[in-house]
Short mmCIF file of C-alpha atoms in Angstrom, two decimals:
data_model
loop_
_atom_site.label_atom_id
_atom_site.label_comp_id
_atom_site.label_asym_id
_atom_site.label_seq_id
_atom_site.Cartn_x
_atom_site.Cartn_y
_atom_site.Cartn_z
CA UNK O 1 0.00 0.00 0.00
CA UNK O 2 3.06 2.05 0.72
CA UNK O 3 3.99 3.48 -2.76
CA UNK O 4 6.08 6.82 -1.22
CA UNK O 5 9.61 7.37 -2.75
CA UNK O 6 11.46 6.45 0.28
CA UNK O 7 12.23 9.27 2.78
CA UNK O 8 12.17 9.37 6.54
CA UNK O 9 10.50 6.89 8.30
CA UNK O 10 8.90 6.66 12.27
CA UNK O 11 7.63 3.09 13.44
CA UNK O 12 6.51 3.34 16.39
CA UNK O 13 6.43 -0.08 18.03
CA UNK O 14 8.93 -1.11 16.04
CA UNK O 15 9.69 -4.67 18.13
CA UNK O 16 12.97 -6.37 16.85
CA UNK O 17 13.49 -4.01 13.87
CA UNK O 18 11.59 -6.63 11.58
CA UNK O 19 9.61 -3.93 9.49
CA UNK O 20 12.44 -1.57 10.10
CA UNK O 21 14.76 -4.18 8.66
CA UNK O 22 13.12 -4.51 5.47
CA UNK O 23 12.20 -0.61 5.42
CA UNK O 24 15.73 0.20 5.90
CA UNK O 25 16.78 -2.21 2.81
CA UNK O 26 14.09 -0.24 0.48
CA UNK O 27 15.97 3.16 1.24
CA UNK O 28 13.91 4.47 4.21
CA UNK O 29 15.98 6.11 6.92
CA UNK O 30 13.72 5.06 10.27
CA UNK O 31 13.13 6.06 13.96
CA UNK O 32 12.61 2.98 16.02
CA UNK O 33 10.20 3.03 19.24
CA UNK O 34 10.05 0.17 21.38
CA UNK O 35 9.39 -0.71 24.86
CA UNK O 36 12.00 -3.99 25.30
CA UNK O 37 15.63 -3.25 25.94
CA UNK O 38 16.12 -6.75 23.76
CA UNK O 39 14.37 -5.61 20.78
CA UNK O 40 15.71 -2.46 20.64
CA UNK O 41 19.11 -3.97 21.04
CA UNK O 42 17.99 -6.12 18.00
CA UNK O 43 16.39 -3.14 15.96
CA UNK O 44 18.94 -0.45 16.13
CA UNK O 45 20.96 -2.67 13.60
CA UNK O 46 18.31 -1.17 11.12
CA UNK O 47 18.18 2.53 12.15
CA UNK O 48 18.18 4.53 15.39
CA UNK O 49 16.15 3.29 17.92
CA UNK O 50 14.58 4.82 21.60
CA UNK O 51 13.21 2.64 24.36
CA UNK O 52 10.21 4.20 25.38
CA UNK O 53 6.66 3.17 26.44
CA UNK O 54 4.21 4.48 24.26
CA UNK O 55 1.39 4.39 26.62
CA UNK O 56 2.40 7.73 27.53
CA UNK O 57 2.28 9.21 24.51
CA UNK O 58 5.41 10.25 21.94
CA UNK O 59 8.69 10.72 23.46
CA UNK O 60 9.14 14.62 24.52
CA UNK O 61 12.68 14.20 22.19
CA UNK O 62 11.16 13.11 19.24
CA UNK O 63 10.78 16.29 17.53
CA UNK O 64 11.56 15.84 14.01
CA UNK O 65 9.26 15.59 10.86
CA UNK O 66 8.10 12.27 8.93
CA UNK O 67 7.42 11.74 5.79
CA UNK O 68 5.87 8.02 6.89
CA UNK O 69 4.83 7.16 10.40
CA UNK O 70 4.10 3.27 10.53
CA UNK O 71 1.96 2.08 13.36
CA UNK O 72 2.11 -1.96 12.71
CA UNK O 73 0.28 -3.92 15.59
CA UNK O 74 0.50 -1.52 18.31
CA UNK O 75 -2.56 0.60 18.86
CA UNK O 76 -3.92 -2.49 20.52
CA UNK O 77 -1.70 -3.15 22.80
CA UNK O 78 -2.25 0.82 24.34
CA UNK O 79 -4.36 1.43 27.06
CA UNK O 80 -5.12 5.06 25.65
CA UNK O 81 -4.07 5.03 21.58
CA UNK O 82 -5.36 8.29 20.98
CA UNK O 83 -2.98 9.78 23.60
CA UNK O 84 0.38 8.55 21.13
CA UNK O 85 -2.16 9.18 17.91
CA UNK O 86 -2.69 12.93 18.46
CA UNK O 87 0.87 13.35 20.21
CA UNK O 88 1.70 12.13 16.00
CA UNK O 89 0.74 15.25 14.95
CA UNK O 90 3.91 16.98 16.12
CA UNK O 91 5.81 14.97 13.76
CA UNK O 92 3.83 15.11 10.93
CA UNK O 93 3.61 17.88 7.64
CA UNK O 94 0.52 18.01 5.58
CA UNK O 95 2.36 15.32 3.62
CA UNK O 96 3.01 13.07 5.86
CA UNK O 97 1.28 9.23 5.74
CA UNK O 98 0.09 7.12 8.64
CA UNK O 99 0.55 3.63 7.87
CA UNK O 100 -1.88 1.49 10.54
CA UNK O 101 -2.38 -2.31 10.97
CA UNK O 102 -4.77 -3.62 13.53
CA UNK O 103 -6.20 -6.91 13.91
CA UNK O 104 -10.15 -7.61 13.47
CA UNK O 105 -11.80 -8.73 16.35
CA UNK O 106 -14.84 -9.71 14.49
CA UNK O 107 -13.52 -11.79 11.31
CA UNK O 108 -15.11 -15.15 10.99
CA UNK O 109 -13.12 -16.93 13.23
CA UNK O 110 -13.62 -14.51 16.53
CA UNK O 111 -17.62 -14.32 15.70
CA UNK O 112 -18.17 -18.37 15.61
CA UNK O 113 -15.73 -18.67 18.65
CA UNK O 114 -18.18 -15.82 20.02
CA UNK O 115 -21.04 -17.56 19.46
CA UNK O 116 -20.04 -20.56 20.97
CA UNK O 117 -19.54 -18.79 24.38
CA UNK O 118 -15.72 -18.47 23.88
CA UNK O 119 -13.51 -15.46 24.68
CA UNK O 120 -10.14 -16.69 25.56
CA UNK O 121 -6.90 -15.57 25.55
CA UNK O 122 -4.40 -16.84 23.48
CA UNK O 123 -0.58 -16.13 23.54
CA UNK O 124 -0.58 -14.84 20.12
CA UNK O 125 -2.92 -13.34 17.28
CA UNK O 126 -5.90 -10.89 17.51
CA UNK O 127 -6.59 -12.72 21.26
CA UNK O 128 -3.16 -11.83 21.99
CA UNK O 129 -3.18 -11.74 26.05
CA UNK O 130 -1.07 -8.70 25.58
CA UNK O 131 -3.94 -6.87 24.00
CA UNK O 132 -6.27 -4.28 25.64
CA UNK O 133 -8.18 -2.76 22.92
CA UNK O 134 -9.70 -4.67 20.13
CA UNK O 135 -10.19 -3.21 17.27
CA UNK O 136 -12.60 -3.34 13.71
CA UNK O 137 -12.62 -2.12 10.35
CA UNK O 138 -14.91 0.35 11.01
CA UNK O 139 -13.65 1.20 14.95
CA UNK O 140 -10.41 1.41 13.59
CA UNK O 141 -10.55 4.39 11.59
CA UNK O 142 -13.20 5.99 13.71
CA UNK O 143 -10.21 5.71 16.12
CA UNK O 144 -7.97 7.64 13.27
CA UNK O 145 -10.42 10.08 12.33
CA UNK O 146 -11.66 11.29 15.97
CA UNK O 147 -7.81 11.43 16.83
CA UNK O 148 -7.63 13.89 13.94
CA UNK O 149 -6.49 12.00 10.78
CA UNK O 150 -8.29 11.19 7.55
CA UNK O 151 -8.51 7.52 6.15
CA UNK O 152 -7.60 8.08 2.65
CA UNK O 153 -7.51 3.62 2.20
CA UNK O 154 -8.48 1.07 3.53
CA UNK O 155 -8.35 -2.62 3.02
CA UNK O 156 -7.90 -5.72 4.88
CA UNK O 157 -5.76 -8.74 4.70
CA UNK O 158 -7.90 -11.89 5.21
CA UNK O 159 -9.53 -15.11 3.56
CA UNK O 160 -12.28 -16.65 2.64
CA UNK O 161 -13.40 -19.97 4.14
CA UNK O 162 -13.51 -22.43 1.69
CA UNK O 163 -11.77 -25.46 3.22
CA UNK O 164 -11.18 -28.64 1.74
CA UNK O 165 -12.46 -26.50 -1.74
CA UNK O 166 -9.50 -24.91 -1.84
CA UNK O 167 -7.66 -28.50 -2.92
CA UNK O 168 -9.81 -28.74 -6.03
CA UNK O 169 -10.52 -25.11 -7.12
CA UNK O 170 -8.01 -23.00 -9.20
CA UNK O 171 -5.51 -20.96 -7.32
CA UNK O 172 -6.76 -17.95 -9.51
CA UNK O 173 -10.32 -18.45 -8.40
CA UNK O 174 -9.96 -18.46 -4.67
CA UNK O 175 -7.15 -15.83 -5.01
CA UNK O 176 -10.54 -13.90 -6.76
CA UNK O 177 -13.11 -15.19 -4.49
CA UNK O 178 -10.95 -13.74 -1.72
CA UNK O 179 -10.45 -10.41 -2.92
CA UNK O 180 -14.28 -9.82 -3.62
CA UNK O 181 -15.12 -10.93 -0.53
CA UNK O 182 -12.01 -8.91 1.61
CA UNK O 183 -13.54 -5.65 -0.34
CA UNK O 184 -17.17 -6.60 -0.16
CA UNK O 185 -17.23 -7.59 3.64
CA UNK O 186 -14.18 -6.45 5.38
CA UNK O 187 -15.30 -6.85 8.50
CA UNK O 188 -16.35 -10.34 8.11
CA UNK O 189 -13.39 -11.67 6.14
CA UNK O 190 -10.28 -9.60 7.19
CA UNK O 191 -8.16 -10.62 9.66
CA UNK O 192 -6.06 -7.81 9.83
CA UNK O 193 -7.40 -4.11 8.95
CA UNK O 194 -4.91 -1.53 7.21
CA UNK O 195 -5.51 2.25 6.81
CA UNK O 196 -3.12 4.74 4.87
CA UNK O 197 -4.15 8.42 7.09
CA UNK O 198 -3.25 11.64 6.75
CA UNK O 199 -3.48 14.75 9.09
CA UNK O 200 -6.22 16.79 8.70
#
């Protein structure tokens, strides 16, 4: 979705440097934000990188402008998002792009795990047990636009359940199926929900 000629790049969240890694290789120069000494340890191979805990918002040293501010998996895990989302707007220019990922709490899988009386936590994916906001296609850029950016795309990354179907149908037609059903029912389908902002 990211199409920008590379420039200067914030990823806030930024873990073990894996987006920053392959960021980095494409010509971006990136700002790492993390809250584990380890990772940061790990990501400042890729580009400079603060440990910070972005439940309080962006650090008060972070002060310069961005060109792309990537937000991959981390809203969820904040107590308060629109505290670091609106502290964004510091760093940004009229140009700049918000790149967001969240997962969807309501795709298929949640909803019939819902419906049979299940919410448990898991050690990984959109039940992540390190999660404490969840998140859907539409809540998810409400969340951007009442914290003062404007959704200019969105999509989702997801499936379609066809099962066994998928051994005897042509990769081409479930690769279609998929897509028409990602854009015709994102909330149903998509696993994970991704907005390109910008400030308003």
């Amino acid at each position: 979705m990211i199409r920008q000629t590379p420039g200067s790049l914030l990823d806030c969240g930024c873990g073990a440097g894996d987006n920053a890694k392959f960021m980095s290789a494409a010509g971006w120069r990136v700002t790492g934000l993390t809250g584990s000494p380890a990772e940061q340890a790990i990501a400042s191979q890729h580009g400079e990188t603060y440990l910070t805990d972005l439940n309080m918002g962006l650090p008060p040293h972070i002060e310069n402008k961005y060109d792309l501010i990537l937000l991959s998996h981390v809203l969820e895990h904040l107590v308060r998002a629109e505290t670091l989302l609106c502290d964004l707007h510091r760093v940004c220019t009229p140009s700049t792009v918000l790149a967001v990922a969240l997962p969807n709490v309501l795709a298929y899988p949640q909803r019939f795990a819902f419906l049979r009386g299940r919410f448990e936590y898991t050690d990984q994916g959109t039940m992540d047990k390190t999660h404490v906001r969840f998140y859907t296609y539409k809540s998810g850029a409400r969340l951007l636009e009442t914290s003062g950016f404007r959704v200019v795309r969105a999509s989702v990354d997801g499936a379609l359940p066809l099962w066994k179907l998928r051994r005897v149908l042509p990769p081409s037609f479930v690769s279609s199926l998929t897509r028409r059903a990602c854009a015709s029912f994102p909330g149903m389908f998509g696993f994970q929900c991704l907005y390109l902002a910008s400030p308003k």
